Structures are given as C-alpha cells and as structure tokens.
mmCIF file of C-alpha atoms in Angstrom:
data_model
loop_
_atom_site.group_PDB
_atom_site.id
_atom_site.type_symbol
_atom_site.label_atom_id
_atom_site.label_comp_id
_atom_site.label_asym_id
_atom_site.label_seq_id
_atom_site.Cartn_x
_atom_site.Cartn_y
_atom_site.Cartn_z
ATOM 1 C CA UNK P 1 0.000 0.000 0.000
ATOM 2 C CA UNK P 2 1.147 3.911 -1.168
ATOM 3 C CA UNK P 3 0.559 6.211 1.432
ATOM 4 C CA UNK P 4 0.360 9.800 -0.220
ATOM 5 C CA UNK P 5 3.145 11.788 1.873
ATOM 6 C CA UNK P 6 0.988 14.789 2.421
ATOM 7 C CA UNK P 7 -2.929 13.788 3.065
ATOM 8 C CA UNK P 8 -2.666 9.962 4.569
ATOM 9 C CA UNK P 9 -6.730 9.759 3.594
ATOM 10 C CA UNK P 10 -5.243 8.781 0.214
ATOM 11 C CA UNK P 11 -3.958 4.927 -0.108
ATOM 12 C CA UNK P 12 -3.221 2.920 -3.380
ATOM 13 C CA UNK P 13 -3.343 -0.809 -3.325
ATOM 14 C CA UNK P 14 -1.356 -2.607 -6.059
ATOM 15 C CA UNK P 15 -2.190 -6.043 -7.195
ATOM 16 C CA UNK P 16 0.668 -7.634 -4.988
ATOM 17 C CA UNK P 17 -1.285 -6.014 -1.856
ATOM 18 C CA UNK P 18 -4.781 -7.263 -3.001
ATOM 19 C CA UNK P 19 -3.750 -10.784 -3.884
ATOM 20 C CA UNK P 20 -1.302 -11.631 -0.761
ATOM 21 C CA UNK P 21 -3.523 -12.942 1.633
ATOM 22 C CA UNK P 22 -2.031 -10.635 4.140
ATOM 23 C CA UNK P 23 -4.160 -8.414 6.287
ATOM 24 C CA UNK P 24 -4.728 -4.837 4.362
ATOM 25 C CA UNK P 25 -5.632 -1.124 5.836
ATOM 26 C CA UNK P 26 -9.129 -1.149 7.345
ATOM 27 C CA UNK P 27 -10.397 0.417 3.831
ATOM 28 C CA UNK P 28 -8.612 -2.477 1.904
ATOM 29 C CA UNK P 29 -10.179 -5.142 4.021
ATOM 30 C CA UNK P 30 -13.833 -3.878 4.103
ATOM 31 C CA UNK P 31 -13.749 -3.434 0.148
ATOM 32 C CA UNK P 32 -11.634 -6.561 -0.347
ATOM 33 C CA UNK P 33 -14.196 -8.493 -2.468
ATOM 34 C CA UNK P 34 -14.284 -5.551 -5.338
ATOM 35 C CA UNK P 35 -10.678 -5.413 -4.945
ATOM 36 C CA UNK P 36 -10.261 -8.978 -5.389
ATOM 37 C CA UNK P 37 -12.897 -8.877 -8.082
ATOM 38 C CA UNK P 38 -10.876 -6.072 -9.951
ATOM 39 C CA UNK P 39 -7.689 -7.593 -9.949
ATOM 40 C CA UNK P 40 -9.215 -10.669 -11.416
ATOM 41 C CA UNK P 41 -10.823 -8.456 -14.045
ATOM 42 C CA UNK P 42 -7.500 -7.553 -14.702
ATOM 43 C CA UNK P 43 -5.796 -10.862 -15.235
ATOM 44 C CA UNK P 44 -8.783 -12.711 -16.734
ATOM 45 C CA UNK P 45 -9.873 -9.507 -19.373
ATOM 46 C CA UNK P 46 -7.443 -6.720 -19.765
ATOM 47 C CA UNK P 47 -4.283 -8.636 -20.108
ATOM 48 C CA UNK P 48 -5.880 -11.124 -22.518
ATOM 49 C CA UNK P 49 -6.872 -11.336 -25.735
ATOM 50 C CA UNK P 50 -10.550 -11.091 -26.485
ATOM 51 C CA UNK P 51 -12.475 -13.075 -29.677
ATOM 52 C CA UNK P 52 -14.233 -10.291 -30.305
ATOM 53 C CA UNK P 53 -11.652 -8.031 -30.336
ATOM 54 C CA UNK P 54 -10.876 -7.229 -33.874
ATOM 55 C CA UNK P 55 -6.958 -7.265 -33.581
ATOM 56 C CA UNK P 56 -4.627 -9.329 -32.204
ATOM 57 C CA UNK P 57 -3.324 -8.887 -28.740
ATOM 58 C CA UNK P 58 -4.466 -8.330 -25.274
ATOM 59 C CA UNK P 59 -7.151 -6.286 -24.553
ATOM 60 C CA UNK P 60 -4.974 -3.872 -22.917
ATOM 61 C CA UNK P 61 -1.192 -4.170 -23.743
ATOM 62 C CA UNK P 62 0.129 -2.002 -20.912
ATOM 63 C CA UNK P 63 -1.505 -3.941 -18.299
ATOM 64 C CA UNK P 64 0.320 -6.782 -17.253
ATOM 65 C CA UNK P 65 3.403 -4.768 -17.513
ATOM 66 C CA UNK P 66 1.739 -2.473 -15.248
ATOM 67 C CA UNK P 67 0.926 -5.385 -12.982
ATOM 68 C CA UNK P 68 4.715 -6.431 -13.018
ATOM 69 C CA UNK P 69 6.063 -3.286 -12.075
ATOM 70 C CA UNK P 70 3.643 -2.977 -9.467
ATOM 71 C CA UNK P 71 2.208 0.314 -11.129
ATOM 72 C CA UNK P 72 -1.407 -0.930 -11.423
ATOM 73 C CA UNK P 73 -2.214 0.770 -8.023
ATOM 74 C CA UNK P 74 -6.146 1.221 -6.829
ATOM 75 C CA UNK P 75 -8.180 3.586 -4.771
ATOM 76 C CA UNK P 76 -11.378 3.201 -3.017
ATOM 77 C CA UNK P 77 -14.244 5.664 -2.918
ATOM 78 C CA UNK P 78 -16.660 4.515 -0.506
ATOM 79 C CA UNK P 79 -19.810 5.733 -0.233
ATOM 80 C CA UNK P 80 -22.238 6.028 -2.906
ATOM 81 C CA UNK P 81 -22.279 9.536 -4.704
ATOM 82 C CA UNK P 82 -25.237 11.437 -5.707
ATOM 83 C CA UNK P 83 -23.475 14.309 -8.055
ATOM 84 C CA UNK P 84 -21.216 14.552 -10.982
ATOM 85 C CA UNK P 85 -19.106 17.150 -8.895
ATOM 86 C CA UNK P 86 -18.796 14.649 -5.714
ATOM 87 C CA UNK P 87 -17.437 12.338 -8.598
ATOM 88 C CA UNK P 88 -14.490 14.859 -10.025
ATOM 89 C CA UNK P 89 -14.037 15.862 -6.922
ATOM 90 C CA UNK P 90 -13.053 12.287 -5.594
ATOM 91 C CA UNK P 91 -10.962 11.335 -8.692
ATOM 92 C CA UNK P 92 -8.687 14.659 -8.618
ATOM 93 C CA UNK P 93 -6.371 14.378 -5.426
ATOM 94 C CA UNK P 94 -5.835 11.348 -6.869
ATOM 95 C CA UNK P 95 -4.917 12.453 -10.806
ATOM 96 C CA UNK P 96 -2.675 15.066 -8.661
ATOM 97 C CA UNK P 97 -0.999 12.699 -7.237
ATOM 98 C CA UNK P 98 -0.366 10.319 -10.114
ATOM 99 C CA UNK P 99 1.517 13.395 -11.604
ATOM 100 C CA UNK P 100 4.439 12.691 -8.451
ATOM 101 C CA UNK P 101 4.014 9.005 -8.762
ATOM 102 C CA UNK P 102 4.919 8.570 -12.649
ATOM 103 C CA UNK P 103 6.669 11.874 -14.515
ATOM 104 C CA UNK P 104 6.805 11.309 -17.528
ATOM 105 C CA UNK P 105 10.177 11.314 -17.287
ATOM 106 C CA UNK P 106 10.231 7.846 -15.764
ATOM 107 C CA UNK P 107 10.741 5.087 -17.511
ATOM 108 C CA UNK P 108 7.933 3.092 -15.808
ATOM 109 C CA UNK P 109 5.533 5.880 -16.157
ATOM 110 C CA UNK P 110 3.593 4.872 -19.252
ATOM 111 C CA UNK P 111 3.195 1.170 -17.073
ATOM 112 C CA UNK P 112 1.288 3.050 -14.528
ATOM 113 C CA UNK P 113 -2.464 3.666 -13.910
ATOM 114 C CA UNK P 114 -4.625 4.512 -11.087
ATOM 115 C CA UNK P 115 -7.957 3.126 -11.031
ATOM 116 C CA UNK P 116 -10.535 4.911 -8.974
ATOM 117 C CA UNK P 117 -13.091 2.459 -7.895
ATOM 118 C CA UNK P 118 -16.514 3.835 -6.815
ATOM 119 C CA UNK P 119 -17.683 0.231 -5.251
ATOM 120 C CA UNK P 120 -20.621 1.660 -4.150
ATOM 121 C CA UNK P 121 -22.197 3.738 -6.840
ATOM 122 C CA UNK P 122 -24.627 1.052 -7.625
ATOM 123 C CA UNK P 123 -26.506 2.041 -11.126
ATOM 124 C CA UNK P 124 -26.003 6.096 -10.501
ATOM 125 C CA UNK P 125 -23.261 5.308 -13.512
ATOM 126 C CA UNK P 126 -24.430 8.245 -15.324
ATOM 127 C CA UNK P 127 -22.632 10.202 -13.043
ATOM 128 C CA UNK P 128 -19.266 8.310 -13.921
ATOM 129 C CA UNK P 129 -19.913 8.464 -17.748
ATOM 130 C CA UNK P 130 -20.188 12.363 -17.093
ATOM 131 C CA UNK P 131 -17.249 13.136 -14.920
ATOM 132 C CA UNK P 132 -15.294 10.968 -17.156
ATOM 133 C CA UNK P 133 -16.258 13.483 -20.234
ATOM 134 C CA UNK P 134 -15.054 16.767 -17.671
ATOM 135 C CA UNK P 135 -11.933 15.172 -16.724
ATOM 136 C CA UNK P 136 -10.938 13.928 -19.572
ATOM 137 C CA UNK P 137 -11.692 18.113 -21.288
ATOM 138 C CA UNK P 138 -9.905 19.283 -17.766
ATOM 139 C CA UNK P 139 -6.719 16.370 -18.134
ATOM 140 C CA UNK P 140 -6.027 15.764 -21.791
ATOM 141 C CA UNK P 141 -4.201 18.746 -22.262
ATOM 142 C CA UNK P 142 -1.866 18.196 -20.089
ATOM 143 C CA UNK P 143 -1.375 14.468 -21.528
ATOM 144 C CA UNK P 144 -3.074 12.559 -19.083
ATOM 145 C CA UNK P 145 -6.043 10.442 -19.789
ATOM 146 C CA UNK P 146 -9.176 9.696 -17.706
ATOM 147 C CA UNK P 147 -11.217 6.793 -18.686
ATOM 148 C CA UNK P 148 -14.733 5.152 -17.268
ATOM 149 C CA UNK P 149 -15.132 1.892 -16.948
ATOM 150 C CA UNK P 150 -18.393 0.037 -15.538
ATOM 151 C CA UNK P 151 -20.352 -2.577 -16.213
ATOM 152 C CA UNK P 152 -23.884 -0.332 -18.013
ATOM 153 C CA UNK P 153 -21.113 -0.990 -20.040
ATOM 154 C CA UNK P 154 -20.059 2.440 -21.215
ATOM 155 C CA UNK P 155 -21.374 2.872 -24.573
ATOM 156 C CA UNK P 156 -18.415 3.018 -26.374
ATOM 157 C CA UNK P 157 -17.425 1.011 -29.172
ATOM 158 C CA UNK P 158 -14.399 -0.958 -30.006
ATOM 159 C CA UNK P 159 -11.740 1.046 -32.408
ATOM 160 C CA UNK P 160 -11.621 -2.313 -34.313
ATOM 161 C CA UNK P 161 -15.206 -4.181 -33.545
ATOM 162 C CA UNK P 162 -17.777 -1.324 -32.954
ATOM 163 C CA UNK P 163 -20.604 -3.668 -31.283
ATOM 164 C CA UNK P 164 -18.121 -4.813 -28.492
ATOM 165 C CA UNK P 165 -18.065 -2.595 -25.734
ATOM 166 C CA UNK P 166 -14.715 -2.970 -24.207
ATOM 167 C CA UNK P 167 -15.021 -1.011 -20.995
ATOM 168 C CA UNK P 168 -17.189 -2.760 -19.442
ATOM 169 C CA UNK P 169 -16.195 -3.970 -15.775
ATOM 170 C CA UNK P 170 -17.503 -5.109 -12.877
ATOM 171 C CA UNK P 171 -17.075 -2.473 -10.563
ATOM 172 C CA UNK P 172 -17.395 1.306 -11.633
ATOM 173 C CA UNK P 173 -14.193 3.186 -11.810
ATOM 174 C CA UNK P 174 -12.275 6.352 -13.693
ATOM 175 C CA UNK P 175 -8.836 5.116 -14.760
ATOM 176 C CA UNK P 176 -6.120 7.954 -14.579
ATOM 177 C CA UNK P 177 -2.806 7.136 -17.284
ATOM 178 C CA UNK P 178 -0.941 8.822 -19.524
ATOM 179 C CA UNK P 179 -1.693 9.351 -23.023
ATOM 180 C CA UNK P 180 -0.113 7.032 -25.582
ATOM 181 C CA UNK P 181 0.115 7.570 -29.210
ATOM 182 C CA UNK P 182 -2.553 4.971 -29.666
ATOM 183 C CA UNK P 183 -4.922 7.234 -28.176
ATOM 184 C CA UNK P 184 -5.258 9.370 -31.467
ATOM 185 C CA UNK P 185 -8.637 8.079 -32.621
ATOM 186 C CA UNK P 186 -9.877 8.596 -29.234
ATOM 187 C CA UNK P 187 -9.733 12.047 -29.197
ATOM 188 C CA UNK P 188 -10.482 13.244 -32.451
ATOM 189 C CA UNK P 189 -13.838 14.751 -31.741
ATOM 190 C CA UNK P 190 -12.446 17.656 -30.390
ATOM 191 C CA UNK P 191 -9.605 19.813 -31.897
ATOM 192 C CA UNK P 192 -7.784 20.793 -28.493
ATOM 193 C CA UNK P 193 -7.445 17.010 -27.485
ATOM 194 C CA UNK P 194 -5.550 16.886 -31.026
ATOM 195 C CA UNK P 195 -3.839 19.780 -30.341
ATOM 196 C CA UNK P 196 -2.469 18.407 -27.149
ATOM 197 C CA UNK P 197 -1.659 15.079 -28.570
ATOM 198 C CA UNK P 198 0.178 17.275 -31.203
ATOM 199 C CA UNK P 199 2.145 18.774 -28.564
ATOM 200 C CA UNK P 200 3.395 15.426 -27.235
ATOM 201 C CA UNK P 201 3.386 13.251 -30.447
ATOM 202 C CA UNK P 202 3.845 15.551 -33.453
ATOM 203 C CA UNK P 203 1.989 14.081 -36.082
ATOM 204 C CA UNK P 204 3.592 10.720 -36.149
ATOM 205 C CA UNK P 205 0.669 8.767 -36.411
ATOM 206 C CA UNK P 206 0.727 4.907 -35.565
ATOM 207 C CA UNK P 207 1.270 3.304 -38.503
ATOM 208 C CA UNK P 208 -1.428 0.659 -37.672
ATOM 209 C CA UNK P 209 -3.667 3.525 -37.146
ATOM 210 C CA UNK P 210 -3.416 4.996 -40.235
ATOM 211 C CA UNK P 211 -6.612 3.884 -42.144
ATOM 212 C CA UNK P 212 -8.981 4.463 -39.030
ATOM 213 C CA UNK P 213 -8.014 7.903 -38.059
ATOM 214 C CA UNK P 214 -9.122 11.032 -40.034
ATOM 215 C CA UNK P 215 -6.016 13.043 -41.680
#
C-alpha cells in the first residue's frame, strides 16, 4: 500500500497487496471483495486477448506490464455519490498525485495507472460516464487520460469491432494514465485534445492507425 506523503486519507493498493492474503488497511479489508474482483478483471480480461476483439493482442497491452512493475495501483471511494461534482471531486487528489508518482520522465511511467473504484455507486453510472467526459476536457491537455469503466457498459465502441463494448467492468471506476500515441482516434472529436496530442506526439501517427483515423 502507497501512502500519499501529504494527506494519509489517500492509499493505493497494487495487485501484490490485493492478492497476498495478508491483512490490508481497514479500507482495503472492508472493500476486499471488489478489490479482489478487480484484480481478477485484470488478469482474466485486460491482459488477454478477447475473440471479439478485432486485432490481435491483449485487450490492454500495458496492463500486465503495469501489474509487473507494481504500477497498477487502486483507490477506493466509498460511499455512494449522488453528483457529478462529488465524482471529479473524488478522482482529482488522486490524478494530482499520479503526476508525483509517474513523470513522464520515468521510464515506468507509461506502465502506470490509477484506477478509482466507486464500489458503491450502484446504477447512478451516469454520473461516472459524465465526470469521465469533464476530466478527460480538464486532463487531456496536459497528456493525461481519464477513462470510465463500468459494467452499463459504457457505450463506447471498439476502435476495431464497434458492437463490443470494451469497458465494461464489474465495478465502476475512472482510470487515470498517460496518453499514448494509440490514443489518437480517441480524441479526435475535439480539436484541443488533437492539439495536445500534437504537442506530445507531433503528427507521427501509428502506422497501424493509419486507415482508421481522419487526416
């Protein structure tokens, strides 16, 4: 477990906490079962490949390096919130402090993600889908993405297989990471996200990308 230095309220489990079998912080323990549940997520769907897919690979490819390193580090909300602005306002000490945690700079930083779980949102996952859109406007310019994840699922399509939804997961969550130059097609709608990836990437697009991303 990651204590932040400066507000102890703030704790990151990594997978190597979760999956031990030794005895975790109070929050750890009482949310143990959606920890467990995530981390299983993780192993079983994200660093897999999927059938349905549309390309080869795992779902994710940085996430079982993130696992390795011991970068794939979790947070727990509890409580179940009733606005979009409780929502951004949980996730953003936490985006904060994944800016100490993995500068750029870093070799390992592009390995490392903080998932935000909201265990007990139950179905008020509207209010995830829409502080995942203000984040992401709020974040993106300074490279860092915020993603949603639940299991409505999120209606977002697959970049290769449109009718799979590939965010869906069992427990709602916002994912905090860097932006990768794979992220291109994901932020197209809007002219400042491509201006900041721009900023970062040039226009080098991935060459595998090429035939799916507007010029």
């Amino acid at each position: 477990m990651i204590t932040h230095p400066d507000e102890p309220t703030l704790r990151l489990f990594d997978v190597k906490d979760v999956e031990s079998g030794r005895p975790l912080h109070p929050l750890g323990a009482m949310y143990i079962r959606q920890l467990r549940t995530v981390t299983t997520w993780a192993r079983e769907y994200l660093c897999r490949p999927h059938p349905e897919l549309g390309r080869r690979g795992p779902v994710c490819p940085y996430a079982q390096g993130s696992i390795d390193r011991g970068r794939f580090l979790l947070a727990i909300r509890p409580g179940r919130p009733e606005t979009v602005e409780e929502v951004v306002a949980a996730v953003e000490p936490y985006r904060q402090w994944f800016g100490d945690l993995a500068p750029r700079s870093i070799a390992d930083s592009m390995h490392t993600a903080v998932l935000v779980l909201f265990p007990d949102a139950g179905r008020r996952l509207d209010l995830i889908d829409a502080a995942q859109e203000i984040l992401k406007d709020r974040h993106v310019p300074s490279g860092v993405m915020v993603g949603e994840f639940h299991d409505g699922p999120p209606d977002k399509g697959g970049l290769w297989n449109p009718l799979l939804r590939p965010l869906e997961a069992p427990v709602p969550m916002l994912v905090v990471r860097h932006m990768v130059s794979t992220d291109l097609p994901f932020l197209t709608s809007r002219e400042q996200h491509v201006s900041a990836y721009r900023a970062i990437f040039g226009d080098r697009v991935p060459a595998h990308l090429r035939d799916v991303v507007p010029s």
